[in-house]
mmCIF file of C-alpha atoms and ligand atoms in Angstrom:
data_model
loop_
_atom_site.group_PDB
_atom_site.id
_atom_site.type_symbol
_atom_site.label_atom_id
_atom_site.label_comp_id
_atom_site.label_asym_id
_atom_site.label_seq_id
_atom_site.Cartn_x
_atom_site.Cartn_y
_atom_site.Cartn_z
ATOM 1 C CA GLY A 1 -0.003 -0.007 0.020
ATOM 2 C CA MET A 2 0.974 3.645 -0.198
ATOM 3 C CA SER A 3 0.432 4.362 3.462
ATOM 4 C CA ALA A 4 3.929 3.720 4.823
ATOM 5 C CA PRO A 5 5.655 7.054 4.044
ATOM 6 C CA LEU A 6 2.594 9.010 5.250
ATOM 7 C CA ALA A 7 2.556 7.056 8.511
ATOM 8 C CA VAL A 8 6.212 7.890 9.008
ATOM 9 C CA ALA A 9 5.594 11.577 8.435
ATOM 10 C CA ARG A 10 2.983 11.550 11.192
ATOM 11 C CA LEU A 11 5.247 9.627 13.505
ATOM 12 C CA ALA A 12 8.282 11.773 13.085
ATOM 13 C CA PRO A 13 9.034 13.662 16.305
ATOM 14 C CA PRO A 14 9.432 17.444 16.165
ATOM 15 C CA GLY A 15 12.824 18.422 14.800
ATOM 16 C CA PHE A 16 13.426 14.947 13.332
ATOM 17 C CA LYS A 17 14.447 15.313 9.727
ATOM 18 C CA LEU A 18 13.356 12.455 7.534
ATOM 19 C CA ASN A 19 15.263 11.519 4.437
ATOM 20 C CA PRO A 20 13.103 12.648 1.538
ATOM 21 C CA VAL A 21 11.109 9.672 0.345
ATOM 22 C CA PRO A 22 10.396 9.845 -3.374
ATOM 23 C CA PRO A 23 6.749 9.627 -4.474
ATOM 24 C CA PRO A 24 5.546 6.006 -4.882
ATOM 25 C CA ALA A 25 4.903 6.394 -8.620
ATOM 26 C CA ARG A 26 8.552 7.056 -9.296
ATOM 27 C CA ARG A 27 9.700 4.349 -6.931
ATOM 28 C CA ARG A 28 7.457 1.821 -8.602
ATOM 29 C CA GLY A 29 8.379 2.938 -12.117
ATOM 30 C CA ARG A 30 12.079 2.381 -11.873
ATOM 31 C CA VAL A 31 13.356 0.184 -14.618
ATOM 32 C CA VAL A 32 16.810 -1.239 -14.692
ATOM 33 C CA VAL A 33 18.000 -1.298 -18.243
ATOM 34 C CA VAL A 34 19.874 -4.537 -18.821
ATOM 35 C CA ALA A 35 20.960 -3.952 -22.373
ATOM 36 C CA SER A 36 23.072 -7.050 -22.887
ATOM 37 C CA ALA A 37 20.875 -9.489 -21.026
ATOM 38 C CA SER A 38 19.462 -11.264 -24.049
ATOM 39 C CA PRO A 39 22.618 -12.007 -26.052
ATOM 40 C CA SER A 40 24.505 -13.013 -22.931
ATOM 41 C CA ALA A 41 21.567 -15.187 -21.824
ATOM 42 C CA ASN A 42 21.968 -16.976 -25.143
ATOM 43 C CA ILE A 43 25.671 -17.480 -24.479
ATOM 44 C CA TYR A 44 24.768 -18.851 -21.082
ATOM 45 C CA SER A 45 22.382 -21.347 -22.727
ATOM 46 C CA ALA A 46 24.965 -22.156 -25.361
ATOM 47 C CA ARG A 47 27.391 -23.280 -22.608
ATOM 48 C CA GLY A 48 24.920 -26.034 -21.801
ATOM 49 C CA ASP A 49 23.705 -24.488 -18.553
ATOM 50 C CA GLU A 50 20.115 -23.503 -18.134
ATOM 51 C CA ASN A 51 19.516 -19.862 -17.315
ATOM 52 C CA PRO A 52 17.962 -19.946 -13.775
ATOM 53 C CA TYR A 53 15.925 -16.790 -14.547
ATOM 54 C CA GLU A 54 14.356 -18.493 -17.559
ATOM 55 C CA VAL A 55 13.837 -21.746 -15.647
ATOM 56 C CA LEU A 56 11.791 -19.978 -12.985
ATOM 57 C CA GLY A 57 10.371 -17.330 -15.330
ATOM 58 C CA VAL A 58 11.417 -14.416 -13.088
ATOM 59 C CA ASP A 59 12.914 -11.035 -13.923
ATOM 60 C CA VAL A 60 16.571 -10.235 -13.136
ATOM 61 C CA THR A 61 15.335 -7.746 -10.542
ATOM 62 C CA ALA A 62 13.185 -10.356 -8.748
ATOM 63 C CA SER A 63 13.584 -10.390 -4.967
ATOM 64 C CA LYS A 64 14.278 -13.610 -3.033
ATOM 65 C CA ARG A 65 10.633 -13.640 -2.020
ATOM 66 C CA ALA A 66 9.579 -13.457 -5.667
ATOM 67 C CA VAL A 67 12.020 -16.263 -6.524
ATOM 68 C CA ARG A 68 10.649 -18.472 -3.779
ATOM 69 C CA ASP A 69 7.060 -17.706 -4.832
ATOM 70 C CA ALA A 70 7.891 -18.601 -8.441
ATOM 71 C CA PHE A 71 9.585 -21.808 -7.310
ATOM 72 C CA ARG A 72 6.600 -22.864 -5.177
ATOM 73 C CA ALA A 73 4.149 -22.230 -8.001
ATOM 74 C CA ALA A 74 6.205 -24.057 -10.641
ATOM 75 C CA ALA A 75 7.246 -26.890 -8.287
ATOM 76 C CA LYS A 76 3.627 -27.956 -7.747
ATOM 77 C CA ARG A 77 3.297 -28.661 -11.459
ATOM 78 C CA ALA A 78 6.771 -30.168 -11.864
ATOM 79 C CA HIS A 79 6.674 -32.425 -8.811
ATOM 80 C CA PRO A 80 7.283 -36.105 -9.714
ATOM 81 C CA ASP A 81 4.002 -37.125 -8.007
ATOM 82 C CA THR A 82 2.017 -34.753 -10.210
ATOM 83 C CA PRO A 83 0.789 -35.888 -13.661
ATOM 84 C CA GLY A 84 3.170 -34.340 -16.220
ATOM 85 C CA GLY A 85 5.787 -33.657 -13.558
ATOM 86 C CA SER A 86 9.215 -35.292 -13.394
ATOM 87 C CA ALA A 87 12.173 -35.518 -11.063
ATOM 88 C CA LYS A 88 14.294 -33.861 -13.723
ATOM 89 C CA ALA A 89 11.998 -30.839 -14.107
ATOM 90 C CA PHE A 90 11.668 -30.511 -10.318
ATOM 91 C CA ASP A 91 15.455 -30.672 -9.862
ATOM 92 C CA ALA A 92 15.975 -27.948 -12.469
ATOM 93 C CA LEU A 93 13.570 -25.649 -10.618
ATOM 94 C CA ALA A 94 15.220 -26.393 -7.257
ATOM 95 C CA LYS A 95 18.658 -25.809 -8.687
ATOM 96 C CA ALA A 96 17.573 -22.505 -10.229
ATOM 97 C CA ALA A 97 15.971 -21.366 -6.959
ATOM 98 C CA ASP A 98 19.120 -22.285 -5.056
ATOM 99 C CA VAL A 99 21.284 -20.086 -7.266
ATOM 100 C CA LEU A 100 18.899 -17.117 -7.245
ATOM 101 C CA THR A 101 18.492 -17.091 -3.466
ATOM 102 C CA ASP A 102 22.234 -17.291 -2.785
ATOM 103 C CA ASP A 103 23.679 -13.743 -2.999
ATOM 104 C CA ALA A 104 27.202 -14.810 -3.945
ATOM 105 C CA ARG A 105 26.176 -17.323 -6.604
ATOM 106 C CA ARG A 106 23.550 -15.012 -8.005
ATOM 107 C CA ALA A 107 26.125 -12.195 -8.275
ATOM 108 C CA GLN A 108 28.412 -14.561 -10.219
ATOM 109 C CA LEU A 109 25.533 -15.561 -12.490
ATOM 110 C CA ASP A 110 24.583 -11.916 -13.131
ATOM 111 C CA ALA A 111 28.191 -11.025 -14.003
ATOM 112 C CA VAL A 112 28.197 -13.806 -16.611
ATOM 113 C CA LEU A 113 24.742 -12.930 -18.019
ATOM 114 C CA LEU A 114 25.469 -9.218 -18.225
ATOM 115 C CA ASP A 115 29.036 -9.869 -19.346
ATOM 116 C CA VAL A 116 30.406 -7.379 -16.862
ATOM 117 C CA PRO A 117 33.140 -7.541 -14.190
ATOM 118 C CA ALA A 118 32.169 -8.421 -10.587
ATOM 119 C CA ASP A 119 32.574 -4.783 -9.407
ATOM 120 C CA SER A 120 30.432 -3.370 -12.205
ATOM 121 C CA LEU A 121 27.971 -0.559 -11.533
ATOM 122 C CA SER A 122 25.310 -2.577 -13.319
ATOM 123 C CA LEU A 123 25.544 -5.350 -10.724
ATOM 124 C CA GLU A 124 25.353 -2.800 -7.922
ATOM 125 C CA GLU A 125 22.302 -1.306 -9.597
ATOM 126 C CA LEU A 126 20.701 -4.740 -9.764
ATOM 127 C CA ARG A 127 21.307 -5.369 -6.065
ATOM 128 C CA TRP A 128 19.656 -2.091 -5.070
ATOM 129 C CA SER A 129 16.729 -2.676 -7.439
ATOM 130 C CA ARG A 130 16.120 -6.019 -5.760
ATOM 131 C CA GLU A 131 16.334 -4.336 -2.394
ATOM 132 C CA LEU A 132 13.600 -1.935 -3.544
ATOM 133 C CA ALA A 133 11.492 -4.783 -4.857
ATOM 134 C CA ALA A 134 11.815 -6.638 -1.571
ATOM 135 C CA LEU A 135 10.773 -3.551 0.412
ATOM 136 C CA ARG A 136 7.762 -3.071 -1.829
ATOM 137 C CA GLU A 137 6.725 -6.693 -1.498
ATOM 138 C CA ALA A 138 7.033 -6.623 2.311
ATOM 139 C CA GLU A 139 4.822 -3.516 2.334
ATOM 140 C CA ASP A 140 2.292 -5.098 -0.015
ATOM 141 C CA ALA A 141 2.213 -8.269 2.129
ATOM 142 C CA GLY A 142 1.235 -6.125 5.112
ATOM 143 C CA GLU A 143 4.422 -6.937 7.019
ATOM 144 C CA VAL A 144 5.297 -3.313 7.667
ATOM 145 C CA LYS A 145 2.937 -2.569 10.559
ATOM 146 C CA ASP A 146 4.398 -1.201 13.783
ATOM 147 C CA PRO A 147 5.888 2.310 13.833
ATOM 148 C CA ALA A 148 9.478 1.069 14.121
ATOM 149 C CA ALA A 149 9.081 -1.146 11.059
ATOM 150 C CA VAL A 150 7.474 1.680 9.085
ATOM 151 C CA LEU A 151 10.304 4.029 9.952
ATOM 152 C CA GLU A 152 12.866 1.404 9.066
ATOM 153 C CA ALA A 153 11.174 0.702 5.743
ATOM 154 C CA ALA A 154 11.037 4.396 4.870
ATOM 155 C CA ARG A 155 14.730 4.791 5.617
ATOM 156 C CA ALA A 156 15.569 1.687 3.569
ATOM 157 C CA TYR A 157 13.538 3.054 0.664
ATOM 158 C CA ALA A 158 15.354 6.371 0.824
ATOM 159 C CA ALA A 159 18.748 4.703 1.053
ATOM 160 C CA ALA A 160 18.013 2.486 -2.003
ATOM 161 C CA GLU A 161 16.715 5.444 -4.029
ATOM 162 C CA LYS A 162 19.766 7.515 -3.083
ATOM 163 C CA ALA A 163 22.130 4.683 -4.055
ATOM 164 C CA LEU A 164 20.339 4.130 -7.375
ATOM 165 C CA ASP A 165 20.424 7.827 -8.209
ATOM 166 C CA ALA A 166 24.177 7.940 -7.424
ATOM 167 C CA ILE A 167 24.767 4.867 -9.622
ATOM 168 C CA ALA A 168 22.770 6.406 -12.480
ATOM 169 C CA LYS A 169 24.903 9.557 -12.279
ATOM 170 C CA ARG A 170 28.139 7.562 -12.243
ATOM 171 C CA LYS A 171 26.990 5.505 -15.208
ATOM 172 C CA LYS A 172 26.039 8.631 -17.158
ATOM 173 C CA LYS A 173 29.446 10.138 -16.428
ATOM 174 C CA ALA A 174 31.254 6.977 -17.548
ATOM 175 C CA GLU A 175 29.154 6.817 -20.710
ATOM 176 C CA ASP A 176 29.893 10.456 -21.547
ATOM 177 C CA ALA A 177 33.606 9.883 -21.028
ATOM 178 C CA GLU A 178 33.470 6.855 -23.319
ATOM 179 C CA LYS A 179 31.608 8.832 -26.009
ATOM 180 C CA LEU A 180 34.170 11.602 -25.845
ATOM 181 C CA ARG A 181 37.023 9.073 -26.067
ATOM 182 C CA ARG A 182 35.467 7.497 -29.168
ATOM 183 C CA LYS A 183 35.053 10.911 -30.802
ATOM 184 C CA GLU A 184 38.630 11.817 -30.094
ATOM 185 C CA ASP A 185 39.803 8.493 -31.557
ATOM 186 C CA ALA A 186 37.737 9.200 -34.670
ATOM 187 C CA LEU A 187 39.246 12.657 -35.003
ATOM 188 C CA ARG A 188 42.760 11.312 -34.655
ATOM 189 C CA ALA A 189 42.097 8.583 -37.228
ATOM 190 C CA SER A 190 40.646 11.162 -39.628
ATOM 191 C CA GLN A 191 43.633 13.451 -39.274
ATOM 192 C CA ALA A 192 46.009 10.540 -39.891
ATOM 193 C CA ALA A 193 44.021 9.477 -42.987
ATOM 194 C CA ARG A 194 44.094 12.992 -44.453
ATOM 195 C CA LEU A 195 47.789 13.372 -43.804
ATOM 196 C CA GLU A 196 48.422 10.078 -45.544
ATOM 197 C CA ILE A 197 46.342 11.092 -48.582
ATOM 198 C CA THR A 198 48.080 14.532 -48.782
ATOM 199 C CA SER A 199 51.571 13.084 -48.614
ATOM 200 C CA ARG A 200 50.626 10.344 -51.031
ATOM 201 C CA ILE A 201 49.409 12.890 -53.592
ATOM 202 C CA ALA A 202 52.589 14.904 -53.021
ATOM 203 C CA THR A 203 54.901 11.927 -53.621
ATOM 204 C CA LYS A 204 53.071 9.629 -56.052
ATOM 205 C CA GLY A 205 50.365 11.821 -57.584
ATOM 206 C CA SER A 206 46.587 11.426 -57.414
ATOM 207 C CA ARG A 207 46.283 8.150 -59.349
ATOM 208 C CA GLY A 208 44.456 5.411 -57.471
ATOM 209 C CA ASN A 209 46.113 2.175 -56.388
ATOM 210 C CA ASP A 210 46.264 -0.893 -58.613
ATOM 211 C CA VAL A 211 44.220 -3.726 -57.157
ATOM 212 C CA ALA A 212 45.319 -7.360 -57.641
ATOM 213 C CA VAL A 213 42.709 -10.117 -57.632
ATOM 214 C CA THR A 214 42.436 -13.757 -58.558
ATOM 215 C CA MET A 215 39.560 -14.815 -60.769
ATOM 216 C CA THR A 216 38.582 -18.492 -60.731
ATOM 217 C CA VAL A 217 37.086 -19.712 -64.058
ATOM 218 C CA THR A 218 36.315 -23.045 -65.596
ATOM 219 C CA SER A 219 36.589 -23.975 -69.280
ATOM 220 C CA GLU A 220 32.763 -24.464 -69.202
ATOM 221 C CA MET A 221 32.329 -20.832 -68.155
ATOM 222 C CA LEU A 222 34.499 -19.714 -71.061
ATOM 223 C CA THR A 223 32.625 -21.932 -73.526
ATOM 224 C CA GLU A 224 29.184 -20.803 -72.331
ATOM 225 C CA ALA A 225 30.259 -17.129 -72.488
ATOM 226 C CA LEU A 226 31.576 -17.713 -76.014
ATOM 227 C CA GLU A 227 28.218 -19.211 -77.119
ATOM 228 C CA ALA A 228 26.278 -16.365 -75.530
ATOM 229 C CA GLN A 229 28.526 -13.585 -76.812
ATOM 230 C CA SER A 230 29.035 -14.805 -80.350
ATOM 231 C CA SER A 231 25.379 -15.433 -81.281
ATOM 232 C CA GLY A 232 24.487 -13.890 -84.619
ATOM 233 C CA GLY A 233 27.993 -12.813 -85.445
ATOM 234 C CA LYS A 234 29.790 -14.200 -88.475
ATOM 235 C CA LYS A 235 33.203 -14.164 -86.862
ATOM 236 C CA VAL A 236 33.813 -16.160 -83.696
ATOM 237 C CA PRO A 237 35.372 -13.802 -81.114
ATOM 238 C CA ASP A 238 38.684 -14.759 -79.541
ATOM 239 C CA ARG A 239 37.759 -12.948 -76.308
ATOM 240 C CA VAL A 240 34.780 -13.102 -73.957
ATOM 241 C CA THR A 241 33.911 -11.075 -70.865
ATOM 242 C CA LEU A 242 33.056 -12.572 -67.519
ATOM 243 C CA PRO A 243 31.682 -10.659 -64.537
ATOM 244 C CA LEU A 244 33.833 -10.305 -61.404
ATOM 245 C CA ARG A 245 32.735 -8.841 -58.087
ATOM 246 C CA THR A 246 35.499 -6.610 -56.773
ATOM 247 C CA THR A 247 35.930 -4.336 -53.799
ATOM 248 C CA THR A 248 37.947 -1.169 -54.287
ATOM 249 C CA MET A 249 38.466 2.103 -52.475
ATOM 250 C CA VAL A 250 36.652 5.186 -53.741
ATOM 251 C CA ASN A 251 36.250 8.784 -52.558
ATOM 252 C CA CYS A 252 33.360 9.166 -50.156
ATOM 253 C CA ALA A 253 30.397 10.375 -52.205
ATOM 254 C CA LYS A 254 28.914 12.380 -49.328
ATOM 255 C CA CYS A 255 31.904 14.628 -48.650
ATOM 256 C CA ASP A 256 33.717 14.177 -52.004
ATOM 257 C CA GLY A 257 36.682 12.811 -50.104
ATOM 258 C CA TRP A 258 37.059 15.847 -47.807
ATOM 259 C CA GLY A 259 36.082 13.973 -44.655
ATOM 260 C CA GLU A 260 34.060 16.794 -43.093
ATOM 261 C CA LYS A 261 30.559 18.145 -43.011
ATOM 262 C CA GLU A 262 29.979 21.455 -44.751
ATOM 263 C CA GLY A 263 29.668 24.855 -43.118
ATOM 264 C CA HIS A 264 32.542 25.412 -40.685
ATOM 265 C CA TRP A 265 36.134 26.547 -40.620
ATOM 266 C CA THR A 266 38.039 24.181 -38.365
ATOM 267 C CA LEU A 267 38.176 20.433 -38.036
ATOM 268 C CA ALA A 268 36.469 19.501 -34.774
ATOM 269 C CA LEU A 269 34.687 16.691 -33.034
ATOM 270 C CA ASP A 270 31.144 16.220 -34.367
ATOM 271 C CA LYS A 271 32.107 17.723 -37.700
ATOM 272 C CA LEU A 272 33.404 14.612 -39.357
ATOM 273 C CA CYS A 273 31.491 13.283 -42.403
ATOM 274 C CA VAL A 274 28.887 10.814 -41.149
ATOM 275 C CA LYS A 275 29.329 8.500 -44.129
ATOM 276 C CA CYS A 276 33.096 7.936 -44.123
ATOM 277 C CA GLY A 277 33.703 8.943 -40.476
ATOM 278 C CA GLY A 278 36.259 11.502 -41.671
ATOM 279 C CA MET A 279 38.321 8.828 -43.443
ATOM 280 C CA CYS A 280 37.700 10.416 -46.894
ATOM 281 C CA ARG A 281 37.709 7.060 -48.698
ATOM 282 C CA VAL A 282 35.210 4.187 -48.456
ATOM 283 C CA GLU A 283 35.069 0.631 -49.805
ATOM 284 C CA LYS A 284 32.848 -0.014 -52.778
ATOM 285 C CA THR A 285 31.880 -3.377 -54.185
ATOM 286 C CA SER A 286 30.954 -3.479 -57.863
ATOM 287 C CA THR A 287 30.910 -5.882 -60.772
ATOM 288 C CA VAL A 288 33.654 -5.473 -63.363
ATOM 289 C CA ARG A 289 33.461 -7.235 -66.732
ATOM 290 C CA VAL A 290 36.822 -8.865 -67.278
ATOM 291 C CA PRO A 291 37.839 -9.643 -70.886
ATOM 292 C CA LEU A 292 39.413 -13.106 -71.139
ATOM 293 C CA ARG A 293 40.899 -15.047 -74.026
ATOM 294 C CA VAL A 294 38.657 -17.935 -74.975
ATOM 295 C CA ASP A 295 41.628 -20.275 -74.503
ATOM 296 C CA ALA A 296 42.902 -18.464 -71.404
ATOM 297 C CA SER A 297 45.533 -20.416 -69.501
ATOM 298 C CA ASP A 298 46.021 -20.866 -65.762
ATOM 299 C CA GLY A 299 48.011 -18.005 -64.184
ATOM 300 C CA GLU A 300 47.388 -15.658 -67.084
ATOM 301 C CA ARG A 301 47.213 -11.974 -66.156
ATOM 302 C CA VAL A 302 44.604 -9.598 -67.460
ATOM 303 C CA VAL A 303 44.737 -5.853 -66.716
ATOM 304 C CA VAL A 304 41.451 -3.925 -66.638
ATOM 305 C CA GLU A 305 42.538 -0.305 -66.861
ATOM 306 C CA GLY A 306 40.978 2.149 -64.399
ATOM 307 C CA ALA A 307 39.018 -0.524 -62.573
ATOM 308 C CA GLY A 308 41.228 -0.442 -59.469
ATOM 309 C CA ASP A 309 40.999 2.105 -56.655
ATOM 310 C CA GLU A 310 39.509 5.452 -57.654
ATOM 311 C CA GLY A 311 41.962 8.339 -58.075
ATOM 312 C CA TYR A 312 42.424 10.777 -55.177
ATOM 313 C CA ARG A 313 40.801 14.214 -54.894
ATOM 314 C CA LYS A 314 42.992 17.015 -53.573
ATOM 315 C CA GLN A 315 41.660 19.660 -51.202
ATOM 316 C CA VAL A 316 41.735 23.096 -52.831
ATOM 317 C CA THR A 317 40.259 25.404 -50.194
ATOM 318 C CA ALA A 318 39.835 25.396 -46.424
ATOM 319 C CA LEU A 319 36.069 25.014 -46.983
ATOM 320 C CA GLY A 320 36.604 21.609 -48.554
ATOM 321 C CA GLU A 321 36.509 22.390 -52.285
ATOM 322 C CA MET A 322 38.057 19.314 -53.897
ATOM 323 C CA THR A 323 39.680 18.712 -57.266
ATOM 324 C CA GLU A 324 38.278 16.108 -59.648
ATOM 325 C CA PRO A 325 39.615 12.584 -58.853
ATOM 326 C CA GLY A 326 42.895 11.547 -60.373
ATOM 327 C CA PRO A 327 42.926 8.591 -62.756
ATOM 328 C CA GLY A 328 41.844 5.242 -61.371
ATOM 329 C CA GLY A 329 44.323 2.486 -60.701
ATOM 330 C CA ASP A 330 44.186 -0.715 -62.677
ATOM 331 C CA LEU A 331 42.523 -4.005 -61.747
ATOM 332 C CA ILE A 332 45.125 -6.729 -62.232
ATOM 333 C CA VAL A 333 43.374 -10.070 -62.609
ATOM 334 C CA THR A 334 45.214 -13.367 -62.356
ATOM 335 C CA VAL A 335 43.257 -16.199 -63.916
ATOM 336 C CA ALA A 336 42.898 -19.407 -61.904
ATOM 337 C CA LEU A 337 41.703 -21.929 -64.446
ATOM 338 C CA LEU A 338 39.991 -25.027 -62.982
ATOM 339 C CA ARG A 339 40.337 -28.274 -64.890
ATOM 340 C CA ASP A 340 37.321 -30.358 -65.828
ATOM 341 C CA GLY A 341 35.682 -31.749 -62.688
ATOM 342 C CA GLU A 342 37.558 -29.456 -60.287
ATOM 343 C CA THR A 343 35.407 -27.243 -58.124
ATOM 344 C CA THR A 344 38.131 -25.563 -56.088
ATOM 345 C CA ARG A 345 41.797 -24.821 -56.347
ATOM 346 C CA ARG A 346 44.172 -27.541 -55.238
HETATM 347 ZN ZN1 ZN B 1 32.699 11.334 -46.279
#
């Protein structure tokens, strides 16, 4: 019920300062966000152990009382003497309840499920949330009756709320620091990437890199391509083209290879291009048609001009005006010819 804090207020002697007790709505609405619970729970299952929370069907914030209640309810149905029950099912429930009512074992389990170290703030948050749940349940069960118990409960509520607020603040601070660290890493990486591009253009020019790939073909593929590509013609071609999926580096299309968003003067955190992350260049996968001799031999090299990495753009002004890209590098294809019946390279 909601009477406990009010009762305390009436009981407080003159001059006695109560810890502020948050309104019940807030207290009841607290939700502990356990972001990694599901994937880790799967890992737990994958190890061959059953997740005790799933076995008993209780939440991670469940109090010991809630765990015992869940066990009693499920045990009736699972008891070997009950139709449909079995010793195995009953044992699984008992084992799960044992773990969840043992503080040390439960803390170990939580650390595994949440994939956090034993001294993690998330575990501390869980412990206090359970403390709150236990207080609420004792109140709902009508166990908080005499003035001393009411006062004690109100103090415990306030202590739990205070601890949870402090944990929330520490978590927020840690998250903010982590965000800032990631941004600074991104900025450093972007600056390094730009420096590399600038010095590359200065020493080798703006032409893109050549890209070397191996293309596996069978004589059947060549024959089929020949049939398809020579239909109608009088002269049988001595070359056919076969498609090849290749991944090359190109200038980021969003920032034209500048690495920044528009509309500012200095490189700063939050101003990196959202597409390339300030790296100026991105990977692109495309299909290149590679011309091959009909009687191509194993190990033969074919150069597809301009199909390698895209040429570099050079920054012209501080506002990110870029030159047109330099010439593309070449795609250097080495043919791996499979013999009849072979499906992979030896
Ligand atoms: Zn970009």
